[in-house]
PDB file of C-alpha atoms in Angstrom:
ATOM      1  CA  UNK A 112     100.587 104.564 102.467  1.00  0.00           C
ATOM      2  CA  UNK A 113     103.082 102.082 100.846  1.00  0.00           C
ATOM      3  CA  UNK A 114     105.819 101.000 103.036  1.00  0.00           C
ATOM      4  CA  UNK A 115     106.845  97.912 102.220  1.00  0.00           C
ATOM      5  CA  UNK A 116     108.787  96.481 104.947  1.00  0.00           C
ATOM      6  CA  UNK A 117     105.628  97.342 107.683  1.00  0.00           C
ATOM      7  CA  UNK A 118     103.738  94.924 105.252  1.00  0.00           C
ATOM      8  CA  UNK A 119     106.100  92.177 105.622  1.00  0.00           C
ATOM      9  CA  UNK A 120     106.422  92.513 109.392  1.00  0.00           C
ATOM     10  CA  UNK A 121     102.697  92.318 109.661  1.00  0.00           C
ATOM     11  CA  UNK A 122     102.521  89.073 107.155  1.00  0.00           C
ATOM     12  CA  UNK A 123     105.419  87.419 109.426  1.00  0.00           C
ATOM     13  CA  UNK A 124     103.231  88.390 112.364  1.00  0.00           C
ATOM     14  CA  UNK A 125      99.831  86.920 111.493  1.00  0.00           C
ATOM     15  CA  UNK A 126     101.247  83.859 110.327  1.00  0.00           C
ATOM     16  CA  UNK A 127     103.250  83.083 113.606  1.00  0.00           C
ATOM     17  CA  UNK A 128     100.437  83.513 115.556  1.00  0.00           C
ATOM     18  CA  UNK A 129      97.997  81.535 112.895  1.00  0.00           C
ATOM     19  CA  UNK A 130     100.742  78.629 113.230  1.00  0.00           C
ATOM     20  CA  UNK A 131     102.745  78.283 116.033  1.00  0.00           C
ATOM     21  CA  UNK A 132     103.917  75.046 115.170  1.00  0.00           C
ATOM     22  CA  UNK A 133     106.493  76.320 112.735  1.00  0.00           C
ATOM     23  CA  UNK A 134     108.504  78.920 112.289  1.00  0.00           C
ATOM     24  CA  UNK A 135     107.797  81.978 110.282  1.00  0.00           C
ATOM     25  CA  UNK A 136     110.653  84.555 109.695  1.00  0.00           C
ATOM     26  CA  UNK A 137     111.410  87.314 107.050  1.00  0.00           C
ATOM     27  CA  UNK A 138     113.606  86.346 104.120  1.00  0.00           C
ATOM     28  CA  UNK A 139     117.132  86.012 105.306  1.00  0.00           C
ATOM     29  CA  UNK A 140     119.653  88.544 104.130  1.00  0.00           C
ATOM     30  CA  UNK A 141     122.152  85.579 102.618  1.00  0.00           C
ATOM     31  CA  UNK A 142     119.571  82.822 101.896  1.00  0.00           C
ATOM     32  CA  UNK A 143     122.529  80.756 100.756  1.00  0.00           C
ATOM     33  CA  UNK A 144     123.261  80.463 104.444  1.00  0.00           C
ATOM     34  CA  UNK A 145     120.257  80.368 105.894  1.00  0.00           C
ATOM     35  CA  UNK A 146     119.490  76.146 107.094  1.00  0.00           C
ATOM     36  CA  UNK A 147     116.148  74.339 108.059  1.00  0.00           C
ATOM     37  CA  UNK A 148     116.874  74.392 111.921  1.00  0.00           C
ATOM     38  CA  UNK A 149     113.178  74.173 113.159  1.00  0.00           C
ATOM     39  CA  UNK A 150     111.993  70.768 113.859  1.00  0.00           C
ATOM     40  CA  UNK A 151     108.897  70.887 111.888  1.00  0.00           C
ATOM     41  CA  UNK A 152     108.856  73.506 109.593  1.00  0.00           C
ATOM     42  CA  UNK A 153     109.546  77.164 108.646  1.00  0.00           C
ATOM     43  CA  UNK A 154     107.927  79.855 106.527  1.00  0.00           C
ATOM     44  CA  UNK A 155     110.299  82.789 105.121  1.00  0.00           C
ATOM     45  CA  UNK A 156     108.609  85.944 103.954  1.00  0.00           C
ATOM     46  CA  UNK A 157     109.771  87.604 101.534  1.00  0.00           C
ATOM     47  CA  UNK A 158     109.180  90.678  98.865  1.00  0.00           C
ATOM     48  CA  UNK A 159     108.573  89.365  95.327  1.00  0.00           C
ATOM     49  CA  UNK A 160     108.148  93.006  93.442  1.00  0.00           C
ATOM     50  CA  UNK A 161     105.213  95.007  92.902  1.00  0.00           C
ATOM     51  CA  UNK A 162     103.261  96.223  89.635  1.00  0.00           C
ATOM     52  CA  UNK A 163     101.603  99.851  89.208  1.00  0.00           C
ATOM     53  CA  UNK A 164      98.311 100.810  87.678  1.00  0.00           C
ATOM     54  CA  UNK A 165      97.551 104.314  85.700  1.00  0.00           C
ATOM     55  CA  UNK A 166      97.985 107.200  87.825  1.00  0.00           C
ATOM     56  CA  UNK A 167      94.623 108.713  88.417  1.00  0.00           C
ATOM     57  CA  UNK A 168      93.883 112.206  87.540  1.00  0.00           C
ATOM     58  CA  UNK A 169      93.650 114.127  91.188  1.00  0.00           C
ATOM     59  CA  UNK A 170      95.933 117.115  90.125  1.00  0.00           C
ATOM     60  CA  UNK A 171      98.876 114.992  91.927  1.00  0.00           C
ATOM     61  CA  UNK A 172     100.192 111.096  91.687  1.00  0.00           C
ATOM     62  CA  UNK A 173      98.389 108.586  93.111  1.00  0.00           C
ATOM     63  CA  UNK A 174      98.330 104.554  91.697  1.00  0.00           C
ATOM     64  CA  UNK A 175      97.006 101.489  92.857  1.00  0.00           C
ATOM     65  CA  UNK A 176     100.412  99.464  93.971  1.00  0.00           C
ATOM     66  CA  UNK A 177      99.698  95.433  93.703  1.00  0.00           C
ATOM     67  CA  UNK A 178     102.553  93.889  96.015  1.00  0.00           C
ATOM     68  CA  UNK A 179     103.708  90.303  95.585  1.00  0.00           C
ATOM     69  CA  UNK A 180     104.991  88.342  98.332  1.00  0.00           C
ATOM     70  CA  UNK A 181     106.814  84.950  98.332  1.00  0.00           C
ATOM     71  CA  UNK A 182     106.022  82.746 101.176  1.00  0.00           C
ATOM     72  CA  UNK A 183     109.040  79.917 101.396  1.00  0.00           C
ATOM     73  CA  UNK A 184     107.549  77.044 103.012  1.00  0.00           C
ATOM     74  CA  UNK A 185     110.236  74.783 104.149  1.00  0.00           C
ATOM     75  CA  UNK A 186     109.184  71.381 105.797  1.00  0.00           C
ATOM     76  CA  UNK A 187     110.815  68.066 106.757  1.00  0.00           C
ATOM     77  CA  UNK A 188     108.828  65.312 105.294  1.00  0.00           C
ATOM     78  CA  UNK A 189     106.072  65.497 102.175  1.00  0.00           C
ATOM     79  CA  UNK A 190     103.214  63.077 103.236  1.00  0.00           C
ATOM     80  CA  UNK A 191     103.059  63.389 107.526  1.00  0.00           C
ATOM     81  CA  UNK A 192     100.505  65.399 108.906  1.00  0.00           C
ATOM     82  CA  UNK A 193     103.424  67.359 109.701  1.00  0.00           C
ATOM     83  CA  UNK A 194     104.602  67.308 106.617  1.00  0.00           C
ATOM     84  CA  UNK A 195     105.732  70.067 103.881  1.00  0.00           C
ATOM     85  CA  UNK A 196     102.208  70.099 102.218  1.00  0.00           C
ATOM     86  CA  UNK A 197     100.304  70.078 105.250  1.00  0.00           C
ATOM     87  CA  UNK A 198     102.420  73.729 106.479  1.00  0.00           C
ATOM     88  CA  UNK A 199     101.600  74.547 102.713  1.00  0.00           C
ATOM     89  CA  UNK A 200      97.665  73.802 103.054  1.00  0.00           C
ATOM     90  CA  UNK A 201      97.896  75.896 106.635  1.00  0.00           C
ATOM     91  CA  UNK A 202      99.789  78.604 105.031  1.00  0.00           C
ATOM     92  CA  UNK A 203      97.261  78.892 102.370  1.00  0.00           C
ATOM     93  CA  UNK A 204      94.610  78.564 104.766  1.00  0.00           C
ATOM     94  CA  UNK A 205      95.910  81.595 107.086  1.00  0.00           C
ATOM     95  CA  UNK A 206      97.308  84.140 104.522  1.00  0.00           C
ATOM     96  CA  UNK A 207      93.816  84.097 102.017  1.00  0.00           C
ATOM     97  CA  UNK A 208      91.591  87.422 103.842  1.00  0.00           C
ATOM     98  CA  UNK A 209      94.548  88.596 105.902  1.00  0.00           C
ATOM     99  CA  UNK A 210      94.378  92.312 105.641  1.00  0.00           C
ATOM    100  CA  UNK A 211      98.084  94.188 106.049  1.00  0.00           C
ATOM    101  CA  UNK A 212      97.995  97.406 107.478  1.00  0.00           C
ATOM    102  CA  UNK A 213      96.666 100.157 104.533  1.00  0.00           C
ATOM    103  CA  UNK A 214      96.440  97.055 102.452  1.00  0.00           C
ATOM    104  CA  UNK A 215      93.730  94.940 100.711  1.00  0.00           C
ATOM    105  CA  UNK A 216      92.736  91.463 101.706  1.00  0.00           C
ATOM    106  CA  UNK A 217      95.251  88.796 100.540  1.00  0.00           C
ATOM    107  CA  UNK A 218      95.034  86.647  97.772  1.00  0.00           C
ATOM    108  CA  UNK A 219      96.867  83.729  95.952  1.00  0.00           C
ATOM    109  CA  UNK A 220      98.397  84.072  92.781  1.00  0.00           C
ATOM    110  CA  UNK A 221     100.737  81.134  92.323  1.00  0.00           C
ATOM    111  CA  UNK A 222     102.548  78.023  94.103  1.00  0.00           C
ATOM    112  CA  UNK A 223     105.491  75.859  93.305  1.00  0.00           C
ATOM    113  CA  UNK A 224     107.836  73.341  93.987  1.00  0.00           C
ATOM    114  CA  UNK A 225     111.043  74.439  94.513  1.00  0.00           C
ATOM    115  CA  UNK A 226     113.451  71.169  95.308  1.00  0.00           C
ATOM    116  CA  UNK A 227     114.071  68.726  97.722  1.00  0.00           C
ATOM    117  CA  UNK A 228     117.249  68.344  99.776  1.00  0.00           C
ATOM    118  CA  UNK A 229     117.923  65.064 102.276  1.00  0.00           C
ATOM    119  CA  UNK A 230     114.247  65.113 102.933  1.00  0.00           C
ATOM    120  CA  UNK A 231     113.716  68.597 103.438  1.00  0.00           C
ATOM    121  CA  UNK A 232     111.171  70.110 100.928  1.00  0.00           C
ATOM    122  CA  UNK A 233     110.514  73.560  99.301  1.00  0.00           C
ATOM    123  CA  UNK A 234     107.693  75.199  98.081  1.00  0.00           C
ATOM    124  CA  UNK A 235     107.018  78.940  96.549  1.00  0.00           C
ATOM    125  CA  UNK A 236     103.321  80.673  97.131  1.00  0.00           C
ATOM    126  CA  UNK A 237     102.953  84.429  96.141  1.00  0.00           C
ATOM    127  CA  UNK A 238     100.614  86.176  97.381  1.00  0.00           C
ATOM    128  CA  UNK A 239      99.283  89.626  96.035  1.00  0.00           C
ATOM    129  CA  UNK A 240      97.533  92.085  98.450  1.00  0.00           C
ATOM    130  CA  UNK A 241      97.154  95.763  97.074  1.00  0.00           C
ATOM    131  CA  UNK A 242      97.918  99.490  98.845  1.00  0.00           C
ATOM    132  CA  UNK A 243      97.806 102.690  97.123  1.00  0.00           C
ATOM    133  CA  UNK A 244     101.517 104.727  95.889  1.00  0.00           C
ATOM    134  CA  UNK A 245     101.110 108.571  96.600  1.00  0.00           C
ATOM    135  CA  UNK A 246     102.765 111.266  96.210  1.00  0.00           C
ATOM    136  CA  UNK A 247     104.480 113.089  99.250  1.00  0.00           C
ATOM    137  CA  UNK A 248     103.690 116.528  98.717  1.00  0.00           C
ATOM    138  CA  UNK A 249     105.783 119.103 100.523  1.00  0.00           C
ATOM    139  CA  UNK A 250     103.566 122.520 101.654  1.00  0.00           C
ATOM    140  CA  UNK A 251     104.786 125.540 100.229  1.00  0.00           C
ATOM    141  CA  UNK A 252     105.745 128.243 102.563  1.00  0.00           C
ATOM    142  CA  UNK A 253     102.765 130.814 102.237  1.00  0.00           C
ATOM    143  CA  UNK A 254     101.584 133.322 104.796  1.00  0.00           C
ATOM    144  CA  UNK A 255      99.825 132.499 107.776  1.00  0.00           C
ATOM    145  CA  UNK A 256      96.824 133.388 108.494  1.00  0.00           C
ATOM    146  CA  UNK A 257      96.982 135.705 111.598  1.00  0.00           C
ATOM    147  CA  UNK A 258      93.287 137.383 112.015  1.00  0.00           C
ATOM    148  CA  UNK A 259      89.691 138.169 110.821  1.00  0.00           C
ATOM    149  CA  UNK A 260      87.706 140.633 111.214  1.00  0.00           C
ATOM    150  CA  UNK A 261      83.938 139.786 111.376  1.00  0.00           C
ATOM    151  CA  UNK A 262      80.891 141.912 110.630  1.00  0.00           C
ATOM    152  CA  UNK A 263      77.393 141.249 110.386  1.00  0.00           C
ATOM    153  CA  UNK A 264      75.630 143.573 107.624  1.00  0.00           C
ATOM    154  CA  UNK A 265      73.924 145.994 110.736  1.00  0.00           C
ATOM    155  CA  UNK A 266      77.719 145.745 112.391  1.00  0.00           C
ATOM    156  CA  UNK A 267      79.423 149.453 111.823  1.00  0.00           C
ATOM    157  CA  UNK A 268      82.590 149.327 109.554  1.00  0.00           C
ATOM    158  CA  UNK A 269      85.385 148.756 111.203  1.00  0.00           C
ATOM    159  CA  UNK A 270      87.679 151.915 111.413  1.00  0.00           C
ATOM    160  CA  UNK A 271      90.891 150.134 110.561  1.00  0.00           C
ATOM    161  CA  UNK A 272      89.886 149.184 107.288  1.00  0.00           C
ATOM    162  CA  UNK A 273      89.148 150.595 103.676  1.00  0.00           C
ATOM    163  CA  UNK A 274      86.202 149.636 102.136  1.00  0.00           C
ATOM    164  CA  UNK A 275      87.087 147.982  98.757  1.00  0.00           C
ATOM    165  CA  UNK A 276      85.131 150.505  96.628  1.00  0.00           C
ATOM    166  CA  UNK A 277      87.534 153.395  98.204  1.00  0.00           C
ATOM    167  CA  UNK A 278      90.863 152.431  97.412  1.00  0.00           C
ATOM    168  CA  UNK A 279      92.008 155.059  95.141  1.00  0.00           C
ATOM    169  CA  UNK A 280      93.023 154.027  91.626  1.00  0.00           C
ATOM    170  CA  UNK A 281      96.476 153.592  90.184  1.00  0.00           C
TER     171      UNK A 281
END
């Protein structure tokens, strides 16, 4: 499976409940409007991209899909135990080994500063967790299968059928 918003509902998710503290919401849809409201803290999750492997040779598609995530971690303050880099250590702390559904285990791949507004403080960590990409195949429209007929070798034929050697020839 490779659904991508089910993987960022289930990132939001974990970290509420991992840190209840702050806030932790999905990526806002105008982030140019969005505003640090929470007293503390908030995280925004977001969906960075993804990169494909190879297909692998199974007679249809399938590829190993490596998602990125951005994790926004907004804080008021830098040094307080309540501070921006303490919700960044937490963050860190509760994302590494989370497992999405149909996913891998989570991993870091990078953090950043992002800037500093009036006290307010912003920092970027991606996270990478992996899924597979497969193919939907649709099942072509073949007869059903509607009956058998079962004999044992000692079983007389049955009357309703020709034995193959006694079909007459073209």
């Amino acid at each position: 499976m490779s659904a991508t918003r089910p993987i960022i509902d289930a990132v939001q998710q974990h970290l509420q409940a991992a840190l209840p503290h702050i806030g932790v919401d999905v990526f806002p849809e105008r982030p140019g409007d969005y505003s640090l409201t929470h007293p503390v803290g908030v995280v925004l999750v977001g969906y960075q991209g993804s990169k494909f492997t190879r297909q692998e040779a199974l007679g249809m598609i399938a590829q190993q899909r490596d998602v990125t995530l951005s994790l926004t971690i907004m804080g008021v303050g830098w040094h307080s135990d309540e501070g921006t880099l303490a919700i960044l250590d937490e963050v860190r702390l509760a994302i590494v080994g989370y497992r999405p559904p149909n996913c891998q285990m989570c991993h870091l791949i990078h953090e950043q500063f992002l800037s500093e507004d009036a006290g307010a403080w912003q920092y970027e960590l991606l996270v990478q967790t992996e899924t597979q990409q497969v193919q939907q195949i649709t099942e072509p429209n073949l007869p059903k299968f509607t009956s058998m007929y079962t004999r044992q070798s000692t079983d007389p034929l049955n009357l309703d059928l020709t034995p193959a050697n006694n079909h007459p020839s073209p």
